[in-house]
Coordinates of C-alpha atoms and ligand atoms in Angstrom, one line a residue:
M914 CA 0.0 0.0 0.0
N915 CA 1.5 3.4 -0.9
K916 CA 1.4 6.4 1.3
E917 CA -1.4 8.1 -0.6
T918 CA -3.7 5.1 -0.1
N919 CA -2.8 5.1 3.6
L920 CA -3.7 8.7 3.9
T921 CA -7.0 8.3 2.1
D922 CA -7.9 5.3 4.3
M923 CA -7.1 7.3 7.4
I924 CA -9.1 10.2 6.3
L925 CA -12.1 8.2 5.2
D926 CA -11.9 6.4 8.5
E927 CA -12.3 9.7 10.3
G928 CA -16.1 10.0 10.2
V929 CA -16.9 6.3 10.9
I930 CA -18.8 5.7 14.1
K931 CA -17.1 2.6 15.7
F932 CA -19.5 2.2 18.7
N933 CA -23.1 1.2 19.1
Y934 CA -25.3 4.1 19.9
E935 CA -28.8 4.7 20.9
L936 CA -30.1 8.1 20.0
I937 CA -33.2 9.3 21.9
P938 CA -34.7 11.9 19.5
A939 CA -35.1 15.3 21.0
P940 CA -35.6 18.9 19.8
P941 CA -32.6 21.1 18.9
I942 CA -30.3 22.0 21.8
E943 CA -31.1 25.5 23.2
L944 CA -28.7 28.3 22.4
H945 CA -27.8 29.1 26.0
E946 CA -26.6 25.5 26.4
Y947 CA -24.2 25.5 23.4
Q948 CA -23.4 29.2 23.0
E949 CA -20.1 29.0 24.9
L950 CA -19.0 26.0 22.9
E951 CA -20.1 27.6 19.7
N952 CA -18.0 30.7 20.3
W953 CA -14.9 28.6 20.7
R954 CA -15.8 26.4 17.7
K955 CA -15.9 29.5 15.5
K956 CA -12.4 30.4 16.5
L957 CA -11.1 26.8 15.9
F958 CA -12.9 26.7 12.6
K959 CA -11.2 29.9 11.5
L960 CA -7.8 28.3 12.4
K961 CA -8.9 25.2 10.4
L962 CA -8.5 23.1 13.6
I963 CA -12.1 22.0 12.8
G964 CA -13.1 21.6 9.2
E965 CA -13.4 19.2 6.3
Y966 CA -10.7 17.4 4.2
P967 CA -11.4 19.0 0.8
I968 CA -10.9 16.0 -1.4
E969 CA -12.5 13.3 0.6
K970 CA -15.2 15.6 1.9
V971 CA -14.9 14.2 5.4
G972 CA -15.4 16.5 8.4
Y973 CA -12.9 16.6 11.3
G974 CA -12.8 18.1 14.8
N975 CA -15.3 17.9 17.6
I976 CA -15.7 19.7 20.8
S977 CA -17.7 19.0 24.0
K978 CA -18.6 20.4 27.4
R979 CA -19.6 18.5 30.5
T980 CA -23.2 19.0 31.6
D981 CA -25.0 18.1 34.8
H982 CA -27.7 15.8 33.3
S983 CA -25.9 12.8 34.7
P984 CA -22.4 12.1 36.2
N985 CA -20.4 11.9 32.9
S986 CA -22.9 13.5 30.5
F987 CA -21.7 16.1 28.0
L988 CA -22.8 18.1 25.1
I989 CA -20.9 17.4 21.8
T990 CA -21.0 18.4 18.2
G991 CA -22.8 16.0 15.9
S992 CA -21.3 13.6 13.5
Q993 CA -20.0 15.1 10.2
T994 CA -20.6 18.7 11.1
G995 CA -17.0 19.7 10.5
H996 CA -17.7 21.5 7.2
H997 CA -20.2 24.0 8.7
K998 CA -18.8 27.4 9.6
D999 CA -21.5 28.0 12.2
L1000 CA -23.5 25.3 14.1
K1001 CA -27.0 25.6 15.3
G1002 CA -29.0 23.7 18.0
D1003 CA -29.7 20.8 15.6
H1004 CA -25.9 20.2 15.2
Y1005 CA -25.3 19.5 18.9
T1006 CA -26.3 16.5 20.9
L1007 CA -26.2 15.3 24.4
I1008 CA -24.3 12.2 25.5
L1009 CA -26.1 10.8 28.6
N1010 CA -24.0 7.8 29.3
A1011 CA -21.5 5.4 27.7
D1012 CA -19.9 2.1 28.4
L1013 CA -16.3 1.9 27.3
Q1014 CA -16.0 -1.9 27.6
K1015 CA -19.2 -2.5 25.6
Q1016 CA -18.5 0.4 23.2
N1017 CA -22.0 1.7 23.8
V1018 CA -23.2 5.3 23.8
T1019 CA -26.6 6.7 24.8
A1020 CA -27.3 10.0 23.3
K1021 CA -30.3 12.4 23.3
G1022 CA -30.7 15.1 20.8
P1023 CA -31.4 16.0 17.2
I1024 CA -28.3 14.5 15.5
K1025 CA -26.1 11.4 15.9
P1026 CA -23.1 12.1 18.1
S1027 CA -19.5 12.6 16.9
S1028 CA -17.6 9.5 16.0
E1029 CA -15.1 10.4 18.7
S1030 CA -17.7 10.6 21.5
L1031 CA -16.2 7.6 23.3
T1032 CA -12.8 9.3 23.6
H1033 CA -14.4 12.4 25.0
F1034 CA -16.3 10.2 27.5
A1035 CA -13.1 8.5 28.6
I1036 CA -11.6 11.9 29.3
Y1037 CA -14.5 13.1 31.4
K1038 CA -14.4 9.8 33.3
A1039 CA -10.7 10.4 34.1
S1040 CA -11.5 13.4 36.2
L1041 CA -14.6 15.2 37.4
E1042 CA -12.7 18.4 37.2
I1043 CA -12.3 18.2 33.4
K1044 CA -15.2 20.2 31.9
Y1045 CA -14.1 20.8 28.3
V1046 CA -12.6 18.6 25.6
F1047 CA -11.6 19.9 22.2
H1048 CA -10.5 17.5 19.5
A1049 CA -8.8 19.1 16.6
H1050 CA -6.9 18.1 13.5
S1051 CA -3.8 19.9 12.3
A1052 CA -1.0 18.4 10.2
A1053 CA 1.5 21.0 11.5
I1054 CA 0.7 20.6 15.2
W1055 CA 0.5 16.9 15.0
K1056 CA 4.0 16.7 13.5
Y1057 CA 5.4 19.2 16.0
M1058 CA 4.0 17.2 18.9
V1059 CA 5.2 13.8 17.6
E1060 CA 8.6 15.3 17.0
H1061 CA 8.8 16.8 20.5
N1062 CA 7.8 13.5 22.1
N1063 CA 9.4 14.4 25.5
D1064 CA 7.2 17.4 25.9
F1065 CA 3.8 15.9 25.1
D1066 CA 1.5 13.0 26.0
Q1067 CA 1.1 10.7 23.1
T1068 CA -1.1 7.7 22.3
S1069 CA 0.5 4.8 20.5
E1070 CA 0.8 4.5 16.7
N1071 CA -1.1 1.3 16.6
I1072 CA -4.2 2.6 18.4
G1073 CA -7.0 4.1 16.3
Y1074 CA -9.6 6.6 17.4
G1075 CA -12.8 5.6 19.0
T1076 CA -11.5 2.3 20.3
L1077 CA -11.4 0.9 23.9
E1078 CA -7.6 1.0 23.7
M1079 CA -7.7 4.7 22.9
A1080 CA -10.0 5.3 25.8
E1081 CA -7.8 3.4 28.2
Q1082 CA -4.6 5.0 27.0
V1083 CA -6.0 8.5 27.2
Q1084 CA -7.1 7.9 30.7
S1085 CA -3.7 6.7 31.8
L1086 CA -2.0 9.6 30.1
I1087 CA -4.3 12.0 31.9
G1088 CA -3.7 10.5 35.3
N1089 CA -4.5 13.2 37.9
K1090 CA -4.1 16.1 35.5
T1091 CA -7.0 18.5 35.0
Y1092 CA -5.8 20.1 31.8
G1093 CA -3.4 19.2 29.1
T1094 CA -2.9 18.1 25.5
I1095 CA -2.5 14.7 23.9
V1096 CA -1.3 13.8 20.4
M1097 CA -2.9 10.7 18.9
K1098 CA -0.1 9.1 17.0
G1099 CA -2.4 6.5 15.5
H1100 CA -4.9 9.0 14.3
Q1101 CA -3.1 11.2 11.7
D1102 CA -3.4 15.0 12.5
G1103 CA -5.5 14.2 15.6
I1104 CA -4.8 16.2 18.8
I1105 CA -6.8 16.7 22.0
A1106 CA -7.0 19.5 24.6
Y1107 CA -8.8 19.0 27.9
A1108 CA -9.3 21.6 30.6
K1109 CA -11.5 23.0 33.4
T1110 CA -12.6 26.1 31.4
P1111 CA -13.2 26.7 27.6
E1112 CA -10.6 29.5 27.7
E1113 CA -7.9 27.2 29.1
C1114 CA -8.9 24.5 26.6
G1115 CA -8.8 26.8 23.6
S1116 CA -5.6 28.5 24.6
L1117 CA -3.8 25.2 24.8
L1118 CA -4.6 24.7 21.1
I1119 CA -3.9 28.3 20.0
D1120 CA -0.6 28.1 21.8
L1121 CA 0.2 25.0 19.8
V1122 CA -0.7 26.7 16.5
E1123 CA 1.8 29.3 17.3
R1124 CA 4.6 27.0 18.5
S1125 CA 4.2 24.7 15.5
Q1126 CA 4.6 27.6 13.1
L1127 CA 7.9 28.9 14.6
Ligands
ZN2507 ZN1 -10.2 13.0 14.7

């Protein structure tokens, strides 16, 4: 297999939901619930940290925020919404619960959840203090983080997104931390920021944009 085929496989793999999910239909999410996330999403979209691979037409990047509906519930962008500049209430959905071992997700909302919802769930489960998770894609940042492997937490090359292995590895990398970044070596261009506030979470990514461009 040549490199180009690998890349295409990887990108096309991006939007595939690898878990079982139950979606309880519900009306669009109300603005006050997603406004804060949306404000940050707009910034990340401008920086192309969220978007769509132009040739394959596959969206990338998803962000979430912990909610108080149930212990590890969170609001997340819907599957394949990466190409939209602005999202509305029908592009967000609520994850009520998940089971990492069984690879099950229970969601409630107007759209099926992001294909990376299980990874977000694993991060929220790692610490109750983590309130925001931003998953972005950037070839430059990814390369920078992989090259500076002493400075950044990294998941293994042979672990793909949305798998139990990814969830377990992310949790062990987080340990007791309440904010930080992770580069997903087995998920080309994939990076994660997690934090207690959206400002902290967004700044972690913006800082990496700057550092990787130096
Ligand atoms: Zn991704």
